[in-house]
mmCIF file of C-alpha atoms in Angstrom:
data_model
loop_
_atom_site.group_PDB
_atom_site.id
_atom_site.type_symbol
_atom_site.label_atom_id
_atom_site.label_comp_id
_atom_site.label_asym_id
_atom_site.label_seq_id
_atom_site.Cartn_x
_atom_site.Cartn_y
_atom_site.Cartn_z
ATOM 1 C CA MET A 1 94.998 134.390 81.054
ATOM 2 C CA GLU A 2 92.238 132.027 82.295
ATOM 3 C CA ARG A 3 93.713 128.149 81.535
ATOM 4 C CA ARG A 4 90.826 126.272 79.515
ATOM 5 C CA SER A 5 90.450 122.819 80.413
ATOM 6 C CA SER A 6 90.768 119.866 77.588
ATOM 7 C CA SER A 7 87.914 118.765 76.111
ATOM 8 C CA THR A 8 89.505 115.592 75.766
ATOM 9 C CA GLY A 9 89.929 115.419 79.715
ATOM 10 C CA SER A 10 86.576 116.209 80.436
ATOM 11 C CA LYS A 11 85.275 113.236 78.658
ATOM 12 C CA ARG A 12 84.608 109.930 80.834
ATOM 13 C CA ARG A 13 87.476 107.425 79.540
ATOM 14 C CA SER A 14 86.264 104.034 78.174
ATOM 15 C CA TRP A 15 88.011 100.833 79.372
ATOM 16 C CA THR A 16 90.280 99.556 76.545
ATOM 17 C CA PRO A 17 91.152 95.817 76.773
ATOM 18 C CA ARG A 18 95.180 95.113 76.701
ATOM 19 C CA ARG A 19 95.579 93.061 73.848
ATOM 20 C CA ARG A 20 97.405 89.717 73.893
ATOM 21 C CA SER A 21 100.624 89.422 71.721
ATOM 22 C CA GLU A 22 100.817 86.449 69.423
ATOM 23 C CA ASN A 23 104.072 85.480 70.563
ATOM 24 C CA VAL A 24 103.082 85.773 74.386
ATOM 25 C CA ARG A 25 104.708 83.187 76.372
ATOM 26 C CA PHE A 26 103.044 81.687 79.226
ATOM 27 C CA ASP A 27 104.251 79.493 82.637
ATOM 28 C CA GLU A 28 103.109 76.526 83.783
ATOM 29 C CA PHE A 29 100.521 78.262 86.031
ATOM 30 C CA GLY A 30 98.760 80.282 82.913
ATOM 31 C CA PHE A 31 100.741 83.755 83.762
ATOM 32 C CA ALA A 32 102.278 85.658 81.019
ATOM 33 C CA ILE A 33 105.925 85.870 80.820
ATOM 34 C CA THR A 34 107.222 89.460 79.625
ATOM 35 C CA LYS A 35 110.326 90.758 78.955
ATOM 36 C CA THR A 36 112.010 93.858 80.285
ATOM 37 C CA LYS A 37 113.945 96.702 78.319
ATOM 38 C CA GLY A 38 116.789 94.255 78.648
ATOM 39 C CA GLN A 39 115.096 91.803 76.768
ATOM 40 C CA LYS A 40 115.714 89.723 79.986
ATOM 41 C CA LEU A 41 112.811 87.167 80.910
ATOM 42 C CA LEU A 42 110.515 89.021 83.809
ATOM 43 C CA HIS A 43 109.065 86.438 86.045
ATOM 44 C CA ARG A 44 107.182 86.412 89.327
ATOM 45 C CA CYS A 45 109.258 86.482 92.782
ATOM 46 C CA HIS A 46 109.139 82.859 93.614
ATOM 47 C CA ASP A 47 110.414 80.060 91.707
ATOM 48 C CA TYR A 48 107.437 77.659 91.868
ATOM 49 C CA ARG A 49 107.265 74.184 90.467
ATOM 50 C CA TYR A 50 104.600 71.939 90.484
ATOM 51 C CA PRO A 51 105.425 68.932 92.456
ATOM 52 C CA GLN A 52 106.293 65.716 90.600
ATOM 53 C CA LEU A 53 104.797 62.261 92.814
ATOM 54 C CA SER A 54 105.538 59.213 91.510
ATOM 55 C CA SER A 55 103.163 57.263 89.619
ATOM 56 C CA VAL A 56 102.175 55.053 92.309
ATOM 57 C CA ARG A 57 101.588 58.060 94.809
ATOM 58 C CA VAL A 58 99.558 59.552 91.844
ATOM 59 C CA LYS A 59 97.086 56.347 91.475
ATOM 60 C CA GLU A 60 96.940 56.097 95.487
ATOM 61 C CA LEU A 61 95.513 59.623 95.219
ATOM 62 C CA CYS A 62 93.317 58.662 92.609
ATOM 63 C CA GLU A 63 91.938 55.798 94.621
ATOM 64 C CA LEU A 64 91.482 57.859 97.784
ATOM 65 C CA LEU A 65 89.367 61.020 95.799
ATOM 66 C CA SER A 66 87.377 58.109 94.373
ATOM 67 C CA TYR A 67 85.983 56.893 97.379
ATOM 68 C CA TRP A 68 85.947 60.187 99.548
ATOM 69 C CA ASN A 69 84.264 60.827 102.547
ATOM 70 C CA GLY A 70 84.482 64.000 104.311
ATOM 71 C CA ALA A 71 83.248 62.793 107.422
ATOM 72 C CA SER A 72 86.181 60.017 107.937
ATOM 73 C CA PHE A 73 89.188 60.831 109.743
ATOM 74 C CA LEU A 74 90.998 58.586 107.812
ATOM 75 C CA CYS A 75 90.187 60.199 104.332
ATOM 76 C CA LYS A 76 91.202 63.328 106.119
ATOM 77 C CA SER A 77 94.814 62.398 107.430
ATOM 78 C CA GLN A 78 95.524 60.544 104.053
ATOM 79 C CA ILE A 79 94.599 63.973 102.283
ATOM 80 C CA GLU A 80 96.941 65.820 104.253
ATOM 81 C CA ARG A 81 99.519 63.732 103.758
ATOM 82 C CA PHE A 82 99.140 64.070 100.192
ATOM 83 C CA ILE A 83 98.768 68.113 100.458
ATOM 84 C CA ARG A 84 102.136 67.978 102.411
ATOM 85 C CA MET A 85 104.065 65.843 99.802
ATOM 86 C CA GLY A 86 102.071 68.233 96.723
ATOM 87 C CA ILE A 87 98.931 67.928 94.995
ATOM 88 C CA PRO A 88 99.550 67.813 91.300
ATOM 89 C CA SER A 89 97.994 70.268 88.472
ATOM 90 C CA SER A 90 95.847 67.948 87.054
ATOM 91 C CA LEU A 91 94.250 66.283 90.207
ATOM 92 C CA ARG A 92 94.572 69.752 92.469
ATOM 93 C CA GLY A 93 90.493 70.533 91.123
ATOM 94 C CA ARG A 94 89.275 67.259 92.436
ATOM 95 C CA VAL A 95 90.937 67.755 95.435
ATOM 96 C CA TRP A 96 89.272 70.937 95.882
ATOM 97 C CA ARG A 97 86.089 69.884 95.288
ATOM 98 C CA CYS A 98 86.200 66.774 97.656
ATOM 99 C CA LEU A 99 87.401 69.251 100.354
ATOM 100 C CA LEU A 100 84.986 71.937 99.970
ATOM 101 C CA SER A 101 81.982 69.202 99.459
ATOM 102 C CA VAL A 102 80.852 71.233 96.249
ATOM 103 C CA ASP A 103 79.025 68.241 94.827
ATOM 104 C CA ASN A 104 77.024 68.024 98.420
ATOM 105 C CA LEU A 105 76.515 71.960 98.688
ATOM 106 C CA ARG A 106 75.290 71.738 95.125
ATOM 107 C CA ARG A 107 72.903 69.098 95.770
ATOM 108 C CA THR A 108 71.351 69.851 99.515
ATOM 109 C CA SER A 109 70.857 72.977 98.322
ATOM 110 C CA HIS A 110 67.729 75.251 96.595
ATOM 111 C CA PHE A 111 69.806 77.567 94.965
ATOM 112 C CA ASN A 112 69.676 77.079 91.059
ATOM 113 C CA TYR A 113 72.613 78.433 89.566
ATOM 114 C CA GLU A 114 71.589 78.469 85.601
ATOM 115 C CA ALA A 115 68.042 80.177 86.984
ATOM 116 C CA CYS A 116 69.681 82.799 88.928
ATOM 117 C CA LEU A 117 71.923 83.867 85.552
ATOM 118 C CA ALA A 118 68.755 83.506 83.521
ATOM 119 C CA GLU A 119 67.440 86.503 85.741
ATOM 120 C CA VAL A 120 70.338 88.424 85.723
ATOM 121 C CA ARG A 121 70.536 88.781 81.975
ATOM 122 C CA GLY A 122 67.108 90.350 81.865
ATOM 123 C CA PRO A 123 68.492 93.361 83.643
ATOM 124 C CA LEU A 124 71.637 93.281 81.433
ATOM 125 C CA VAL A 125 69.497 93.147 78.185
ATOM 126 C CA ASP A 126 67.645 96.050 79.555
ATOM 127 C CA LEU A 127 70.954 98.305 80.113
ATOM 128 C CA GLY A 128 72.373 97.048 76.580
ATOM 129 C CA VAL A 129 75.047 95.472 78.199
ATOM 130 C CA SER A 130 76.106 91.897 77.355
ATOM 131 C CA GLU A 131 78.134 89.240 79.956
ATOM 132 C CA TYR A 132 80.735 88.857 77.190
ATOM 133 C CA GLY A 133 81.707 92.709 77.085
ATOM 134 C CA ILE A 134 81.342 93.723 80.826
ATOM 135 C CA LEU A 135 84.382 95.306 80.847
ATOM 136 C CA SER A 136 83.997 97.923 77.936
ATOM 137 C CA ALA A 137 80.504 98.608 79.433
ATOM 138 C CA ILE A 138 82.281 100.117 82.654
ATOM 139 C CA ALA A 139 81.292 103.766 81.428
ATOM 140 C CA THR A 140 78.053 103.119 80.418
ATOM 141 C CA LEU A 141 77.304 101.854 83.354
ATOM 142 C CA SER A 142 78.538 104.875 85.491
ATOM 143 C CA GLU A 143 76.437 106.823 83.069
ATOM 144 C CA THR A 144 73.146 104.920 83.451
ATOM 145 C CA GLN A 145 73.738 104.740 87.099
ATOM 146 C CA ASN A 146 73.829 108.662 87.637
ATOM 147 C CA ASP A 147 70.808 109.452 85.257
ATOM 148 C CA LEU A 148 68.811 107.161 87.499
ATOM 149 C CA GLU A 149 70.284 108.592 90.999
ATOM 150 C CA ALA A 150 69.509 111.941 89.474
ATOM 151 C CA ASN A 151 66.133 111.438 87.933
ATOM 152 C CA GLN A 152 64.836 108.673 90.402
ATOM 153 C CA GLN A 153 61.112 109.383 90.590
ATOM 154 C CA GLN A 154 60.733 109.578 86.731
ATOM 155 C CA SER A 155 62.818 106.170 86.474
ATOM 156 C CA THR A 156 60.337 104.755 88.888
ATOM 157 C CA SER A 157 57.655 104.820 86.510
ATOM 158 C CA LEU A 158 59.324 103.243 83.574
ATOM 159 C CA GLU A 159 58.993 99.642 83.206
ATOM 160 C CA MET A 160 62.602 98.748 83.744
ATOM 161 C CA ARG A 161 64.112 94.923 85.130
ATOM 162 C CA PHE A 162 66.761 96.829 86.867
ATOM 163 C CA ALA A 163 67.052 99.471 89.856
ATOM 164 C CA VAL A 164 69.985 101.620 90.752
ATOM 165 C CA ASP A 165 71.379 98.793 93.098
ATOM 166 C CA ASP A 166 71.704 96.362 90.226
ATOM 167 C CA ILE A 167 73.903 98.698 88.136
ATOM 168 C CA THR A 168 76.146 99.344 91.253
ATOM 169 C CA LEU A 169 76.843 96.152 91.778
ATOM 170 C CA PHE A 170 77.435 94.896 87.881
ATOM 171 C CA ARG A 171 79.403 98.113 87.966
ATOM 172 C CA GLN A 172 81.844 97.428 90.831
ATOM 173 C CA ILE A 173 82.189 93.478 89.418
ATOM 174 C CA ALA A 174 83.368 94.873 86.169
ATOM 175 C CA LEU A 175 85.783 97.133 87.812
ATOM 176 C CA ASP A 176 87.007 94.548 90.001
ATOM 177 C CA LEU A 177 87.593 92.104 86.933
ATOM 178 C CA GLN A 178 89.741 94.535 84.923
ATOM 179 C CA ARG A 179 92.571 94.039 87.676
ATOM 180 C CA SER A 180 92.074 90.241 88.745
ATOM 181 C CA PHE A 181 94.718 88.598 87.568
ATOM 182 C CA PRO A 182 95.141 90.519 84.471
ATOM 183 C CA THR A 183 98.165 88.718 83.110
ATOM 184 C CA HIS A 184 96.813 84.713 83.231
ATOM 185 C CA ARG A 185 96.144 83.617 80.188
ATOM 186 C CA SER A 186 92.224 83.317 80.801
ATOM 187 C CA LEU A 187 91.809 86.896 81.465
ATOM 188 C CA LEU A 188 94.321 88.669 79.717
ATOM 189 C CA GLY A 189 93.493 90.984 76.970
ATOM 190 C CA ASN A 190 90.772 90.374 74.380
ATOM 191 C CA SER A 191 91.041 86.597 72.711
ATOM 192 C CA PRO A 192 88.195 84.359 72.911
ATOM 193 C CA GLU A 193 89.940 82.457 75.846
ATOM 194 C CA ALA A 194 90.026 85.897 77.869
ATOM 195 C CA ILE A 195 86.749 86.965 76.747
ATOM 196 C CA GLU A 196 85.073 83.798 78.213
ATOM 197 C CA GLY A 197 86.774 83.842 81.138
ATOM 198 C CA GLN A 198 86.030 87.214 81.710
ATOM 199 C CA ALA A 199 82.321 86.467 81.458
ATOM 200 C CA LYS A 200 82.697 83.239 83.464
ATOM 201 C CA LEU A 201 84.104 85.061 86.386
ATOM 202 C CA PHE A 202 81.289 87.812 86.335
ATOM 203 C CA ARG A 203 78.496 85.367 86.183
ATOM 204 C CA VAL A 204 80.144 83.479 89.333
ATOM 205 C CA LEU A 205 80.546 86.459 91.386
ATOM 206 C CA ILE A 206 77.352 88.095 90.403
ATOM 207 C CA ALA A 207 75.588 84.478 91.421
ATOM 208 C CA TYR A 208 77.101 84.719 95.021
ATOM 209 C CA ALA A 209 75.759 88.452 95.502
ATOM 210 C CA ARG A 210 72.367 87.058 95.069
ATOM 211 C CA TYR A 211 73.260 83.464 96.664
ATOM 212 C CA ASN A 212 73.696 85.909 99.915
ATOM 213 C CA PRO A 213 72.110 89.153 99.265
ATOM 214 C CA GLU A 214 73.200 90.004 102.747
ATOM 215 C CA VAL A 215 77.143 89.714 102.028
ATOM 216 C CA GLY A 216 76.809 90.662 98.373
ATOM 217 C CA TYR A 217 79.471 91.608 96.340
ATOM 218 C CA CYS A 218 82.792 93.137 98.283
ATOM 219 C CA GLN A 219 86.288 93.799 96.923
ATOM 220 C CA GLY A 220 88.548 90.987 96.949
ATOM 221 C CA MET A 221 86.193 88.059 96.182
ATOM 222 C CA SER A 222 86.941 88.311 92.671
ATOM 223 C CA TYR A 223 90.535 87.087 93.162
ATOM 224 C CA ILE A 224 89.324 83.832 95.289
ATOM 225 C CA ALA A 225 86.775 83.481 92.249
ATOM 226 C CA ALA A 226 89.400 83.656 89.455
ATOM 227 C CA VAL A 227 91.780 81.350 91.276
ATOM 228 C CA LEU A 228 89.071 78.785 91.528
ATOM 229 C CA LEU A 229 88.072 79.157 87.807
ATOM 230 C CA MET A 230 91.745 78.166 87.028
ATOM 231 C CA GLN A 231 91.099 74.570 88.409
ATOM 232 C CA LEU A 232 87.273 74.169 88.240
ATOM 233 C CA ALA A 233 84.389 74.325 85.937
ATOM 234 C CA GLU A 234 82.435 77.224 86.250
ATOM 235 C CA GLU A 235 79.683 76.180 88.453
ATOM 236 C CA GLU A 236 81.923 74.265 90.562
ATOM 237 C CA ALA A 237 83.818 77.536 91.213
ATOM 238 C CA PHE A 238 80.700 78.982 92.109
ATOM 239 C CA TRP A 239 79.793 76.206 95.013
ATOM 240 C CA ALA A 240 83.329 76.189 96.151
ATOM 241 C CA LEU A 241 83.429 80.073 96.337
ATOM 242 C CA THR A 242 79.820 79.519 98.541
ATOM 243 C CA ALA A 243 81.664 76.627 101.053
ATOM 244 C CA LEU A 244 84.830 79.344 101.597
ATOM 245 C CA LEU A 245 82.917 82.538 101.935
ATOM 246 C CA ASP A 246 79.944 81.057 104.190
ATOM 247 C CA GLN A 247 81.542 78.169 106.450
ATOM 248 C CA PRO A 248 83.393 79.221 109.416
ATOM 249 C CA GLN A 249 86.149 76.954 109.168
ATOM 250 C CA TYR A 250 87.176 78.915 106.064
ATOM 251 C CA VAL A 251 87.044 82.613 105.437
ATOM 252 C CA ALA A 252 82.742 83.037 106.805
ATOM 253 C CA GLY A 253 82.561 86.553 108.163
ATOM 254 C CA LEU A 254 85.833 88.447 106.467
ATOM 255 C CA TYR A 255 83.482 89.808 103.714
ATOM 256 C CA ASN A 256 80.442 90.937 105.739
ATOM 257 C CA MET A 257 79.389 94.435 106.487
ATOM 258 C CA ASN A 258 80.178 94.708 110.201
ATOM 259 C CA LEU A 259 83.846 93.077 109.922
ATOM 260 C CA SER A 260 83.524 91.065 112.707
ATOM 261 C CA SER A 261 85.824 88.539 111.671
ATOM 262 C CA LYS A 262 88.464 90.949 110.511
ATOM 263 C CA THR A 263 88.172 92.924 114.153
ATOM 264 C CA LEU A 264 88.454 89.454 115.833
ATOM 265 C CA HIS A 265 91.731 88.485 113.349
ATOM 266 C CA CYS A 266 93.294 91.899 114.074
ATOM 267 C CA ALA A 267 92.785 91.500 117.975
ATOM 268 C CA ILE A 268 94.432 88.466 117.512
ATOM 269 C CA ARG A 269 97.494 89.533 115.613
ATOM 270 C CA LEU A 270 97.832 92.582 118.236
ATOM 271 C CA SER A 271 97.900 90.303 120.884
ATOM 272 C CA GLU A 272 100.849 87.993 119.600
ATOM 273 C CA VAL A 273 102.691 91.353 118.396
ATOM 274 C CA GLU A 274 102.284 92.289 122.461
ATOM 275 C CA GLN A 275 103.197 88.806 123.392
ATOM 276 C CA ASN A 276 106.489 88.910 121.689
ATOM 277 C CA LYS A 277 107.194 92.689 121.381
ATOM 278 C CA SER A 278 110.408 92.445 122.768
ATOM 279 C CA PHE A 279 111.672 89.652 120.066
ATOM 280 C CA ILE A 280 109.937 91.975 117.621
ATOM 281 C CA LEU A 281 111.704 95.181 118.751
ATOM 282 C CA PHE A 282 115.034 93.126 118.497
ATOM 283 C CA GLU A 283 114.396 92.099 115.470
ATOM 284 C CA ILE A 284 113.443 95.504 113.824
ATOM 285 C CA ILE A 285 116.576 96.875 115.476
ATOM 286 C CA SER A 286 118.849 94.547 114.061
ATOM 287 C CA LEU A 287 117.470 95.062 110.857
ATOM 288 C CA GLY A 288 118.055 98.880 111.160
ATOM 289 C CA LEU A 289 121.545 98.437 112.146
ATOM 290 C CA PHE A 290 122.391 96.140 109.321
ATOM 291 C CA ILE A 291 120.807 98.562 107.102
ATOM 292 C CA PHE A 292 123.005 101.312 108.543
ATOM 293 C CA SER A 293 125.926 99.481 108.358
ATOM 294 C CA GLN A 294 125.505 98.685 104.656
ATOM 295 C CA ASP A 295 125.422 102.755 103.833
#
């Protein structure tokens, strides 16, 4: 007998946001603390703690940030000393802004963040999609993308403010949003805080794709942007992201299409392995013998 395919299985499944329980607890970093079946607290694998600097050290750090000069060797050496001691959470955003020269980037660039977002909202309106409901619109974006690709000649005659590339970009970012720190309070569930957090992350990523079209959006950028948004305001997070992705002393080239920097990093790591292969082999054998002895 021929087996019938389920009608429900053939339908496209829409994304359902994870509801946030009213009783959910968060750690000091904003990540949810859940419980296992045994009702034991399930935390992340490392027991992190924010550093507790003395009031004198905090005052010294605030003074350093108030007269910060990124070109000064003294400022750089002093901030390195504080980084080794640990930057308190309340000052971490200010330190990032100084180290990445966020204010200078925004002041000297011709790119207008708000104007870019205004341009992006046009295609979103035409698609019937909101930045505040981008996750629930993944199925809609996929269907529209397939329809446009199937009827490309007909769609070009219509007066629309979006193209297939726009939909592909929106959809790819939306797919990554739902798996970028989904247990953080700013992205968890469908609470007002989470909806706003997801919209901020979407706007920062779509703005960078417009800012640097040669790179566009690549998978993995959402994690960097999400961490920046945990400590910085939205536009500050955008400029911090541009500094990290565009400046060679950070991760410039890791997200471009030719993978030049990734190839270089892999070559360096392979060279290190080649130089230390005897030691690495000894460690592997020792680990293997240790595991074998436990059986």
